[in-house]
mmCIF file with all atom_site columns, C-alpha atoms in Angstrom:
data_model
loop_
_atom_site.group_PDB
_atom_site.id
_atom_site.type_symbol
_atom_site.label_atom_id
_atom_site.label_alt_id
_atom_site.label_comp_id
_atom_site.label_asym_id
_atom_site.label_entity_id
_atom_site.label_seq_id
_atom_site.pdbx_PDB_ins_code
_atom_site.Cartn_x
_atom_site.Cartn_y
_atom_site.Cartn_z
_atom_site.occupancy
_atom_site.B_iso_or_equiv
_atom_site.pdbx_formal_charge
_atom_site.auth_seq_id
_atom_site.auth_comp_id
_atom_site.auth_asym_id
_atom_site.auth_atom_id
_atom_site.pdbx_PDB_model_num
ATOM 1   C CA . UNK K 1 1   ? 0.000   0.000  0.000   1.00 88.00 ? 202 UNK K CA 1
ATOM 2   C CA . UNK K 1 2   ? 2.879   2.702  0.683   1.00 89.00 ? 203 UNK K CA 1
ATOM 3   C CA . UNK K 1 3   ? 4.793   1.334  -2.374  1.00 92.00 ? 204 UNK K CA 1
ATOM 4   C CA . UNK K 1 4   ? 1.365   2.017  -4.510  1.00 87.00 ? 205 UNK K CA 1
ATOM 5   C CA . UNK K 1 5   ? 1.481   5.461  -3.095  1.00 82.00 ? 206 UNK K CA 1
ATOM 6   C CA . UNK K 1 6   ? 5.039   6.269  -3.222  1.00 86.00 ? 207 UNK K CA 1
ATOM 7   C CA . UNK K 1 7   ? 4.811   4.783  -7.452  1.00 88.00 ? 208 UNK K CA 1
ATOM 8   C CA . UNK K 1 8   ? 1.466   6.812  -7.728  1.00 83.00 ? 209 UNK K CA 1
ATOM 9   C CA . UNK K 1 9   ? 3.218   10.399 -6.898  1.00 82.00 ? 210 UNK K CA 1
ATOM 10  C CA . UNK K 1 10  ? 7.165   9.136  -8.214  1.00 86.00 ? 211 UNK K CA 1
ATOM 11  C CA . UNK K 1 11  ? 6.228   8.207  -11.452 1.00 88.00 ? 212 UNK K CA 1
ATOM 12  C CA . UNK K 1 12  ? 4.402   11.267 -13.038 1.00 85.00 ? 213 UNK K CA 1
ATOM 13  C CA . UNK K 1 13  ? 7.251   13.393 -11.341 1.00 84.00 ? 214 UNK K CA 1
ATOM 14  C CA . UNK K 1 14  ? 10.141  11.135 -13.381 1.00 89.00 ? 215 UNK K CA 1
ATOM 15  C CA . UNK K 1 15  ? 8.049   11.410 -16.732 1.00 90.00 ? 216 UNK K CA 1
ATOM 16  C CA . UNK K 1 16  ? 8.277   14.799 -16.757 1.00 87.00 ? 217 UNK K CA 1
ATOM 17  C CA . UNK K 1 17  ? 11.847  15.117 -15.780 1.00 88.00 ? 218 UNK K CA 1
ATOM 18  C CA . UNK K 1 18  ? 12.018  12.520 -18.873 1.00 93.00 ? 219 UNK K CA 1
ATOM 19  C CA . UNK K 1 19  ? 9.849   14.475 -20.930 1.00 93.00 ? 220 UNK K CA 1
ATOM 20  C CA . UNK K 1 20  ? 11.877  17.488 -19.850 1.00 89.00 ? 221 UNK K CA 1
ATOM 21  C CA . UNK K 1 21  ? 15.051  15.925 -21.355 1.00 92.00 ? 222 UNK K CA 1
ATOM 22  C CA . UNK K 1 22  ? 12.964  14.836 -24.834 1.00 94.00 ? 223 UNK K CA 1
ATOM 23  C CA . UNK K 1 23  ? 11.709  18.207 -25.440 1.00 93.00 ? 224 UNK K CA 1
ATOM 24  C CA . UNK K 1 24  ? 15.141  19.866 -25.415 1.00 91.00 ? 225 UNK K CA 1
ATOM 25  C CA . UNK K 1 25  ? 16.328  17.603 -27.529 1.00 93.00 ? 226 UNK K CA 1
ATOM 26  C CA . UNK K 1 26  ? 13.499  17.753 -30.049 1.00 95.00 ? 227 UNK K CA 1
ATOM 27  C CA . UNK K 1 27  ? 13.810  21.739 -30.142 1.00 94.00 ? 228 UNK K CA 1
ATOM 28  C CA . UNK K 1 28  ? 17.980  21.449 -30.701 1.00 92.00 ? 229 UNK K CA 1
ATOM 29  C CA . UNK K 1 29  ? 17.218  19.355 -33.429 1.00 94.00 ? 230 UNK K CA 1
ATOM 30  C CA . UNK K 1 30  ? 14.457  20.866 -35.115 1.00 94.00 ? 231 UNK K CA 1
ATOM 31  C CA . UNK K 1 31  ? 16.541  24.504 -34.105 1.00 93.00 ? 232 UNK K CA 1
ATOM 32  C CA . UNK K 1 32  ? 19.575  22.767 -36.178 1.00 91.00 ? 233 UNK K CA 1
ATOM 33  C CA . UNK K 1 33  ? 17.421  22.488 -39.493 1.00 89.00 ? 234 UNK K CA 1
ATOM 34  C CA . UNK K 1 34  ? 17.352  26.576 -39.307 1.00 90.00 ? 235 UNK K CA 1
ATOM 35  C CA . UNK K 1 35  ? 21.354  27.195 -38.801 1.00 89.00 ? 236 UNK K CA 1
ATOM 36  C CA . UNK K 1 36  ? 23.470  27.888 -35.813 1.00 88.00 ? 237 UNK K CA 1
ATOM 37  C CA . UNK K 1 37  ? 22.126  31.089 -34.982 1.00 89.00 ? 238 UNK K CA 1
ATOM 38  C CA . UNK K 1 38  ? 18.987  29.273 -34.098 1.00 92.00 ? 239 UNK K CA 1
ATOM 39  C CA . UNK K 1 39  ? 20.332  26.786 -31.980 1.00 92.00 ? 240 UNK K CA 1
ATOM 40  C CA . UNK K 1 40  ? 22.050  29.061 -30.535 1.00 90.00 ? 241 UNK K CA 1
ATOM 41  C CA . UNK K 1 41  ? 19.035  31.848 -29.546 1.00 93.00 ? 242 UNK K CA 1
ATOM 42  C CA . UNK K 1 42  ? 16.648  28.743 -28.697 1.00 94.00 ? 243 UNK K CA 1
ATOM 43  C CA . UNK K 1 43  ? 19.276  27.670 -26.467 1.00 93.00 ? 244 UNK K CA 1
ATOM 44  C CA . UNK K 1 44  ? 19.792  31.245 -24.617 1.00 94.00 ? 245 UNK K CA 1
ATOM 45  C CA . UNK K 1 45  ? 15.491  31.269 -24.623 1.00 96.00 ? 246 UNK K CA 1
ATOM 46  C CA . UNK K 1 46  ? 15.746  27.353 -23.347 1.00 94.00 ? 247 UNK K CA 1
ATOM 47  C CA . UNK K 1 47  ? 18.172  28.398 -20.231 1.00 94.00 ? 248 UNK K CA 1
ATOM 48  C CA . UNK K 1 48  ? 16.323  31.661 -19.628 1.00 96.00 ? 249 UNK K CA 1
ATOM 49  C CA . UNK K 1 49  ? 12.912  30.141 -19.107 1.00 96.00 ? 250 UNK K CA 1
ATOM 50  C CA . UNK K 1 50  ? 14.062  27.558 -17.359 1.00 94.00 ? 251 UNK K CA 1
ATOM 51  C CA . UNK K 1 51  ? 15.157  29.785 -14.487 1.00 95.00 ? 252 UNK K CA 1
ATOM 52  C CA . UNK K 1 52  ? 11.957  30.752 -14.231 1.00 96.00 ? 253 UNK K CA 1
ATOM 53  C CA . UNK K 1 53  ? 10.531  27.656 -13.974 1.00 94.00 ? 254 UNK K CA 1
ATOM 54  C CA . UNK K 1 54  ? 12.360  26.523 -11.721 1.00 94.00 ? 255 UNK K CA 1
ATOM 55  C CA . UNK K 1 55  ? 12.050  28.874 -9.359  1.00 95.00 ? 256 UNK K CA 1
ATOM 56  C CA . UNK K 1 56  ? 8.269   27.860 -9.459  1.00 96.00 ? 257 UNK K CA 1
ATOM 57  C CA . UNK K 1 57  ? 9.393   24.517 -9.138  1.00 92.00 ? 258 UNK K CA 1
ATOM 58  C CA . UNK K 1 58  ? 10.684  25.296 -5.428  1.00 93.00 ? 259 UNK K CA 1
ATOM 59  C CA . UNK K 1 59  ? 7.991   27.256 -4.586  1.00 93.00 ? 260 UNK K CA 1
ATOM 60  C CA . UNK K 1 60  ? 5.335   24.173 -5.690  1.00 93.00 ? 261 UNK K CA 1
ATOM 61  C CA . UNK K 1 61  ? 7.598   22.009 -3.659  1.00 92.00 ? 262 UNK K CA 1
ATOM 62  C CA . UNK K 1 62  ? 6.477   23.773 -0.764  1.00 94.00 ? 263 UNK K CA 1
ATOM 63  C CA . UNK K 1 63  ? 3.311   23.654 -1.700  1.00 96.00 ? 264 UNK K CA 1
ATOM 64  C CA . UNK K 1 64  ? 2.634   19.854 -1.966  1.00 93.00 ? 265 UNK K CA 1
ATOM 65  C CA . UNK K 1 65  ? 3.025   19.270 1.750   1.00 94.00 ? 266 UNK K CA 1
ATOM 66  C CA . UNK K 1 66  ? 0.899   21.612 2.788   1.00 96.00 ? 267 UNK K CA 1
ATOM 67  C CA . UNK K 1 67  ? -1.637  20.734 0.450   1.00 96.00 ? 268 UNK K CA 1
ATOM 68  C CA . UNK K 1 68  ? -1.168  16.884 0.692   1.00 94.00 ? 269 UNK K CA 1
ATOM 69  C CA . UNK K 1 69  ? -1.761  17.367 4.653   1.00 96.00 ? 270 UNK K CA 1
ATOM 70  C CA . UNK K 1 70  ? -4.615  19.493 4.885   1.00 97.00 ? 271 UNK K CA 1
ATOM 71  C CA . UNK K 1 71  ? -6.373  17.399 2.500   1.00 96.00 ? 272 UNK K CA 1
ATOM 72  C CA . UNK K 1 72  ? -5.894  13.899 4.469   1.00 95.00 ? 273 UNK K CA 1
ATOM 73  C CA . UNK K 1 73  ? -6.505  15.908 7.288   1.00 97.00 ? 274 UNK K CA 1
ATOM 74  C CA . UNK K 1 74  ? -10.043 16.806 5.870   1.00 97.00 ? 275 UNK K CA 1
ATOM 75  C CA . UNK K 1 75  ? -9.022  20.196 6.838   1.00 97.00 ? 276 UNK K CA 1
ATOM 76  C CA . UNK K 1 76  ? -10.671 21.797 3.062   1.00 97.00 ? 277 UNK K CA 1
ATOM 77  C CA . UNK K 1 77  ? -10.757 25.401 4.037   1.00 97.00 ? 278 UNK K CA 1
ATOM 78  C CA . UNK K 1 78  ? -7.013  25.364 4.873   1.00 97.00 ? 279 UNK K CA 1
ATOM 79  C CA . UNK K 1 79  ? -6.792  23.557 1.009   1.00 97.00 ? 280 UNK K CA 1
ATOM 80  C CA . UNK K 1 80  ? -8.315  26.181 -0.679  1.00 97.00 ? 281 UNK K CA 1
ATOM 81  C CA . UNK K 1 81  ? -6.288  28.700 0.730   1.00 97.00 ? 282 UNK K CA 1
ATOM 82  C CA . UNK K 1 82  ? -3.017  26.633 -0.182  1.00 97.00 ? 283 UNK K CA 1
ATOM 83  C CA . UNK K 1 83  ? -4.292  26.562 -3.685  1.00 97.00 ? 284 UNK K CA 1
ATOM 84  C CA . UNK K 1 84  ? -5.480  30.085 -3.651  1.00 97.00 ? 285 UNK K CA 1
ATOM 85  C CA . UNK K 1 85  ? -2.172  31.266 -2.070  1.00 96.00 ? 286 UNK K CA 1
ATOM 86  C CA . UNK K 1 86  ? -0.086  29.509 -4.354  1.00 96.00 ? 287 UNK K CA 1
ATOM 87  C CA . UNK K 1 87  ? -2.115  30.749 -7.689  1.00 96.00 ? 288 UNK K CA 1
ATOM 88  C CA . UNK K 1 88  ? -1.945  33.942 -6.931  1.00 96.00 ? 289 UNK K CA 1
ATOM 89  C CA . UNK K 1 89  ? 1.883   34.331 -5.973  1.00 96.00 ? 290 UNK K CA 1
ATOM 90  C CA . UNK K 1 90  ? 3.170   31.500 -8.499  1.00 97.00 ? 291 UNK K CA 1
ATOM 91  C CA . UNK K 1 91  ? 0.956   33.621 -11.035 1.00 96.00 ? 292 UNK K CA 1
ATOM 92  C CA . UNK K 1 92  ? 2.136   37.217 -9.991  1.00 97.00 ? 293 UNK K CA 1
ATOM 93  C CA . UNK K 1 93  ? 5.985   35.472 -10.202 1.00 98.00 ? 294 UNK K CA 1
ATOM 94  C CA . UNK K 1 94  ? 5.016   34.231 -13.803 1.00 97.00 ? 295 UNK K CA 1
ATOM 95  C CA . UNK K 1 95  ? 3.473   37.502 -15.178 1.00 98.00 ? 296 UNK K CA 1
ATOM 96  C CA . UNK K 1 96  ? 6.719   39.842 -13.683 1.00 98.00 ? 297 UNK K CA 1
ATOM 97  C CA . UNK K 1 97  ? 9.078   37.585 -14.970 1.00 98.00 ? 298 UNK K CA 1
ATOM 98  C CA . UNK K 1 98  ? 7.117   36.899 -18.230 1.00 98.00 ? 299 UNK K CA 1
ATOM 99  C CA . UNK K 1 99  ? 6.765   40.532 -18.891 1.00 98.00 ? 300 UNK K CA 1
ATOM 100 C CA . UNK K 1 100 ? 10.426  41.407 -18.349 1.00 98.00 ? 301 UNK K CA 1
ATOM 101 C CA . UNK K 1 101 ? 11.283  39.042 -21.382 1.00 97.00 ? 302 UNK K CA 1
ATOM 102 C CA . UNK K 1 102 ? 9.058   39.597 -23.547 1.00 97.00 ? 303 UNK K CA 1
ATOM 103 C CA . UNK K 1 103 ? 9.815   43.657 -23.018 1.00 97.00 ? 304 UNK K CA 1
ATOM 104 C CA . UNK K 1 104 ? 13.205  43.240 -23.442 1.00 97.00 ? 305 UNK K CA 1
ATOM 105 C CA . UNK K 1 105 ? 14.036  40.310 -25.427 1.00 96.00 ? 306 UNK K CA 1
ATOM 106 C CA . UNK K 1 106 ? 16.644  41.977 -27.394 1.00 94.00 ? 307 UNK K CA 1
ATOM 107 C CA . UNK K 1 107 ? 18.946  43.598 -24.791 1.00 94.00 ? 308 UNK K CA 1
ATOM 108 C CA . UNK K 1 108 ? 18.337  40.015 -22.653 1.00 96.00 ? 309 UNK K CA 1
ATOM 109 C CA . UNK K 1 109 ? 19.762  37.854 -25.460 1.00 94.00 ? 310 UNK K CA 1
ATOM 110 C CA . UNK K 1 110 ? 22.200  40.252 -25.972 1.00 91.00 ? 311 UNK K CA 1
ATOM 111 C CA . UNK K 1 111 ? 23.765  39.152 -22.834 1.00 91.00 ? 312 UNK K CA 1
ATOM 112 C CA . UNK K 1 112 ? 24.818  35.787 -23.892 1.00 89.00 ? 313 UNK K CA 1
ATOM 113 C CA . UNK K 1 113 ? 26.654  36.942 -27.148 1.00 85.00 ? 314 UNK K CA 1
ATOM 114 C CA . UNK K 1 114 ? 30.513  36.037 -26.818 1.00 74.00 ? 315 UNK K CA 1
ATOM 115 C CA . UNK K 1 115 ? 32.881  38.793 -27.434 1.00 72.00 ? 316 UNK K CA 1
ATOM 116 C CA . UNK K 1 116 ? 33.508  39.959 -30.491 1.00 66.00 ? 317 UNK K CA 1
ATOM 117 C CA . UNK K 1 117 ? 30.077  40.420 -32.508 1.00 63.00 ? 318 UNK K CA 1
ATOM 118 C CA . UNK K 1 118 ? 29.332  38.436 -35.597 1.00 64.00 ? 319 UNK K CA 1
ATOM 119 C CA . UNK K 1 119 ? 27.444  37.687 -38.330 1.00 56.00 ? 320 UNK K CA 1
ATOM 120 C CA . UNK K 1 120 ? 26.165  34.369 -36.629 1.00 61.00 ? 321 UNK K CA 1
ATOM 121 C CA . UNK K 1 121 ? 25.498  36.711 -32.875 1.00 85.00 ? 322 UNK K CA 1
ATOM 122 C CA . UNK K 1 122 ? 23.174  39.513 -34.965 1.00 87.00 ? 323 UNK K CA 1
ATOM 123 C CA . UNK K 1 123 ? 20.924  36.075 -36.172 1.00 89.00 ? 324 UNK K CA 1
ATOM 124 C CA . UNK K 1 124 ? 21.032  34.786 -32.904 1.00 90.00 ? 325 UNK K CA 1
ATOM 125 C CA . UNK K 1 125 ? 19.716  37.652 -31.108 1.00 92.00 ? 326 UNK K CA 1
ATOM 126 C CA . UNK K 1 126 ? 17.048  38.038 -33.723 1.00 93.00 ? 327 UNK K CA 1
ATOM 127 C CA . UNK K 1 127 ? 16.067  34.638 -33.504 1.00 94.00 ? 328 UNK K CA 1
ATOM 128 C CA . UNK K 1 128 ? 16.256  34.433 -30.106 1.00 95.00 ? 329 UNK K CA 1
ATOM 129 C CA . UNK K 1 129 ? 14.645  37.818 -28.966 1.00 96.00 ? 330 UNK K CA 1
ATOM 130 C CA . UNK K 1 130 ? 11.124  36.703 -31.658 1.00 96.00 ? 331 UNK K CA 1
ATOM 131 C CA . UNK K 1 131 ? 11.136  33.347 -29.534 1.00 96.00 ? 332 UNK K CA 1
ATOM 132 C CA . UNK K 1 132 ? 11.788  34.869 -26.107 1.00 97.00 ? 333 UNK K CA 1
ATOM 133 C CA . UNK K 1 133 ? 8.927   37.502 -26.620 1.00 97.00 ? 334 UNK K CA 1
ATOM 134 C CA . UNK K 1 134 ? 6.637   34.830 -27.318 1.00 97.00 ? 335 UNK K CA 1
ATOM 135 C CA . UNK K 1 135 ? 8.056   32.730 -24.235 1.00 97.00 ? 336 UNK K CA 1
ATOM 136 C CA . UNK K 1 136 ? 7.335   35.633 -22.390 1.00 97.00 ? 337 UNK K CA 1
ATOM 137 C CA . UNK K 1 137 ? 3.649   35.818 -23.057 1.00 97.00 ? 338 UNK K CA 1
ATOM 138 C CA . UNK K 1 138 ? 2.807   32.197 -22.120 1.00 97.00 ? 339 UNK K CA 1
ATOM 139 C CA . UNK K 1 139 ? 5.279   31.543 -19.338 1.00 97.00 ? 340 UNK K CA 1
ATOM 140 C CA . UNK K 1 140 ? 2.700   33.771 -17.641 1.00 97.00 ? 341 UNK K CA 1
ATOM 141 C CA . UNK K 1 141 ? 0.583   30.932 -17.301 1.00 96.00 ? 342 UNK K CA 1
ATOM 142 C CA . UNK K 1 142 ? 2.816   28.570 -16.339 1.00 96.00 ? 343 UNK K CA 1
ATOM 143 C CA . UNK K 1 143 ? 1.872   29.239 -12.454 1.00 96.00 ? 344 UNK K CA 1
ATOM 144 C CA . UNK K 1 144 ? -1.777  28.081 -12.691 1.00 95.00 ? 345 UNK K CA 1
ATOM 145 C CA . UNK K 1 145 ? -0.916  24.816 -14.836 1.00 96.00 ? 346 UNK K CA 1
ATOM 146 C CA . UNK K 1 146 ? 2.286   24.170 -12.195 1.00 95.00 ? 347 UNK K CA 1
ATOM 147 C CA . UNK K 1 147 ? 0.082   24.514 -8.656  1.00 96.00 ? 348 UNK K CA 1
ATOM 148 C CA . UNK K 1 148 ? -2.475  21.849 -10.369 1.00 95.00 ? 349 UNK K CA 1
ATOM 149 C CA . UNK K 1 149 ? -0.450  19.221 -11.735 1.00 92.00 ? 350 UNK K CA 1
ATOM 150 C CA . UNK K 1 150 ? 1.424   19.486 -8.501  1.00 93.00 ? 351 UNK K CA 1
ATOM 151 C CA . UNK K 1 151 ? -1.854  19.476 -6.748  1.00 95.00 ? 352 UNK K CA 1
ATOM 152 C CA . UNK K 1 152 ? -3.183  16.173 -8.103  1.00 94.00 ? 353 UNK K CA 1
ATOM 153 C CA . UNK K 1 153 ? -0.130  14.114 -7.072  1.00 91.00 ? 354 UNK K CA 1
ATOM 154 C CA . UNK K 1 154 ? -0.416  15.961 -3.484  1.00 92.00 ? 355 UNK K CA 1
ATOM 155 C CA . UNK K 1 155 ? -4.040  14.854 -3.549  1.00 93.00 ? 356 UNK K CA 1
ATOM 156 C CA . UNK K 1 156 ? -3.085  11.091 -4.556  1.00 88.00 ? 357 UNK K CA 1
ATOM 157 C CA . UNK K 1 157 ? -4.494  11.662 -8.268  1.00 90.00 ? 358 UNK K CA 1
ATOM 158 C CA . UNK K 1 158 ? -1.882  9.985  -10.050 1.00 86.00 ? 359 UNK K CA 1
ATOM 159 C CA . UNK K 1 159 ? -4.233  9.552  -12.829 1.00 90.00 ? 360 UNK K CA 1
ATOM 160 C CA . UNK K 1 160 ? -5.133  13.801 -13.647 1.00 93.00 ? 361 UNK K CA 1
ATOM 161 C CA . UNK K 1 161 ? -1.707  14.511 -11.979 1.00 90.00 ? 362 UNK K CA 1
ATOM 162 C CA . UNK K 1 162 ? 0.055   12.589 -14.693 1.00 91.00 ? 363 UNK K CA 1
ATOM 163 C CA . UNK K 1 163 ? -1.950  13.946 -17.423 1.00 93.00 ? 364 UNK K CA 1
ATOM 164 C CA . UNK K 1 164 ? -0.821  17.926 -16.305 1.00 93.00 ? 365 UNK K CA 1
ATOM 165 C CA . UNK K 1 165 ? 2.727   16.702 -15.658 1.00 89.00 ? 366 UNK K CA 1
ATOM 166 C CA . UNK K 1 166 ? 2.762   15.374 -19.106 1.00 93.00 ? 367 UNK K CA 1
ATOM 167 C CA . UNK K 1 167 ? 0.960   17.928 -20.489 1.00 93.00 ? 368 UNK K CA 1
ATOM 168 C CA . UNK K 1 168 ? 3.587   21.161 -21.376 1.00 93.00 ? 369 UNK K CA 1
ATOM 169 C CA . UNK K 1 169 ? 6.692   19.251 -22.523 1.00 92.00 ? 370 UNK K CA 1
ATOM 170 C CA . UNK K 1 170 ? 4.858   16.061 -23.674 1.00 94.00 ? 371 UNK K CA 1
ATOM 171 C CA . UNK K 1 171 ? 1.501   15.472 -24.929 1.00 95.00 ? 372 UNK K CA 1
ATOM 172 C CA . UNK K 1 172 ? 1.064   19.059 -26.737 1.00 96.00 ? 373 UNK K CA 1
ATOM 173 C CA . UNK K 1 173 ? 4.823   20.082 -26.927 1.00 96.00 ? 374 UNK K CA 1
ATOM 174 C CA . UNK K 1 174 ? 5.878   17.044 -28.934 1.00 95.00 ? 375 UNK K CA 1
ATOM 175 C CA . UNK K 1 175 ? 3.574   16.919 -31.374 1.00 96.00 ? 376 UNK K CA 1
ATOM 176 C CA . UNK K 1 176 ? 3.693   20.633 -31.627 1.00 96.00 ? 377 UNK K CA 1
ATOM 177 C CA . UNK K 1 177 ? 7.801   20.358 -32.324 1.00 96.00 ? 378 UNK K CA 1
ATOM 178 C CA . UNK K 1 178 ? 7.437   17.375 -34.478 1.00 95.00 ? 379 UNK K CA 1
ATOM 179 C CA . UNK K 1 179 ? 4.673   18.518 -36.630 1.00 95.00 ? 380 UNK K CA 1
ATOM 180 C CA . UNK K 1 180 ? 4.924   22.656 -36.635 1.00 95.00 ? 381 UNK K CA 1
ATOM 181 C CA . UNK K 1 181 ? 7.967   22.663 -38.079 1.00 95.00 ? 382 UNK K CA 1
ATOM 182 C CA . UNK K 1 182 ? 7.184   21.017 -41.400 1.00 94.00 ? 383 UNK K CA 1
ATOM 183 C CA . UNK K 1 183 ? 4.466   23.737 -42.335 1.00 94.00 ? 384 UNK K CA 1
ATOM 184 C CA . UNK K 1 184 ? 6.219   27.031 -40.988 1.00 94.00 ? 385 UNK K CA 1
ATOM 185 C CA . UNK K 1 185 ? 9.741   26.638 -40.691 1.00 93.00 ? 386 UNK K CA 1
ATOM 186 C CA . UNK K 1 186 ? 12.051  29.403 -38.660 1.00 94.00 ? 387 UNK K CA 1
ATOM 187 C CA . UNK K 1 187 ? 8.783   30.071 -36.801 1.00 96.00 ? 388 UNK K CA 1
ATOM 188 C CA . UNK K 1 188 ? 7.663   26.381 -35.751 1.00 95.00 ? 389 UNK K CA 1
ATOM 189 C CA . UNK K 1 189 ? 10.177  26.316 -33.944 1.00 95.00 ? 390 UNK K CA 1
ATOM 190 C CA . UNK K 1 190 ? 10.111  29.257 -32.567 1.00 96.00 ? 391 UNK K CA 1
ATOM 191 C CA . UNK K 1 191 ? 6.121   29.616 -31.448 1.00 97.00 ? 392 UNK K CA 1
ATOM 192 C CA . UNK K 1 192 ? 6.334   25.717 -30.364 1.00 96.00 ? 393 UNK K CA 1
ATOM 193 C CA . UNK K 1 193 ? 6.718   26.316 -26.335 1.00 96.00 ? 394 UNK K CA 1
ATOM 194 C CA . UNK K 1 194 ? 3.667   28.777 -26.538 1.00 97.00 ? 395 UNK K CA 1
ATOM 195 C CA . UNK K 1 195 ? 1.449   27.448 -28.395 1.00 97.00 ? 396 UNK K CA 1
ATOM 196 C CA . UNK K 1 196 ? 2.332   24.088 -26.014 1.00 96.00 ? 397 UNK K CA 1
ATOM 197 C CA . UNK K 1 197 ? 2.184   26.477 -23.015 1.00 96.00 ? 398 UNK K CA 1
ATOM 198 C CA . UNK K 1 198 ? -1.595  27.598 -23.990 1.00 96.00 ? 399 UNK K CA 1
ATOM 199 C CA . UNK K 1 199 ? -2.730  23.940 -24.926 1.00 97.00 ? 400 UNK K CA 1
ATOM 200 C CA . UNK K 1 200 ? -1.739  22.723 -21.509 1.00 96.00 ? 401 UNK K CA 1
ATOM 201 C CA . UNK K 1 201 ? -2.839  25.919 -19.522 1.00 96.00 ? 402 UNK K CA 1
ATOM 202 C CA . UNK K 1 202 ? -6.482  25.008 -21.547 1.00 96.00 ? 403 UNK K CA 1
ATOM 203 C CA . UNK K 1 203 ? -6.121  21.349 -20.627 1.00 96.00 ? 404 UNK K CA 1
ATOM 204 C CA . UNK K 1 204 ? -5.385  22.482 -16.865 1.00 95.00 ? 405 UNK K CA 1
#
């Protein structure tokens, strides 16, 4: 019975790391099809949002406990303030950092050009600054999908909780990356994460 539980809540959380790890490689390699100066902006906009992210990532860590507690604890009113709590700050974290990228993309991806400017650094920032913009926009909902995947599993939903978890960087980023590509080039590649950001913030 604790295996069951301890499976239940491991195994969506090691998908995603998996999926995590697909999805990177799926955008370097559809990225390499355009040139070096778009692997190289996706990988500054790659890095960049994944600080934010991740910085979610702690704060839903912190989260899950509290949520995961109060709920076997029947204590519901405590719940919905962990959930409202976490919404609002995870989404208020999401739309700051959000808006700083996408109102400064160029001068941000500027920062990662090595010295001495080139022809390959001038595509790069271009590149990277039209897919950093867009980031931008739909990290902003990244909070609100992140505090209810993470809620399932706290809740013992494996099912719903794996279905979120897999949700950004699997079920509507891969086909996104796999298919987009093909039919718009440059910009498939580039509008991929947010239009998989959206689909899973919908699914949420």
């Amino acid at each position: 019975e604790i295996m069951s539980e301890i499976f239940k809540i491991g195994i969506p959380t090691m998908v995603f790391q998996v999926l995590t790890s697909v999805s990177i490689s799926l955008i370097n390699n559809a990225a390499g099809s355009q040139g070096d100066a778009a692997i190289a902006g996706m990988g500054v906009v790659t890095r960049l949002i994944s600080m934010g992210t991740l910085a979610v990532f702690g704060f839903i860590k912190g989260f899950q406990p509290i949520a995961g507690y109060s709920y076997g604890a029947k204590k519901f009113d405590r719940l919905r303030r962990a959930i409202r709590t976490s919404i609002l700050w995870s989404t208020v974290f999401c739309v700051v950092f959000g808006a700083v990228l996408a109102l400064f993309p160029e001068r941000i991806v500027s920062c990662f050009i090595p010295r001495g400017q080139t022809a390959s650094s001038v595509g790069m920032v271009r590149i990277g600054a039209v897919s950093l913009r867009a980031n931008g926009l739909s990290v902003m909902l990244f909070g609100f999908h992140a505090v209810y995947s993470s809620l399932f599993l706290a809740l013992g939903k494996g099912r719903e909780g794996f279905i979120l978890g897999a949700c950004r960087q699997g079920i509507c980023f891969i086909p996104v990356i796999l298919f987009l590509p093909m039919v718009w080039g440059l910009n498939g590649v580039l509008y991929a994460q947010p239009i998989a950001d959206v689909l899973a913030a919908v699914i949420t």
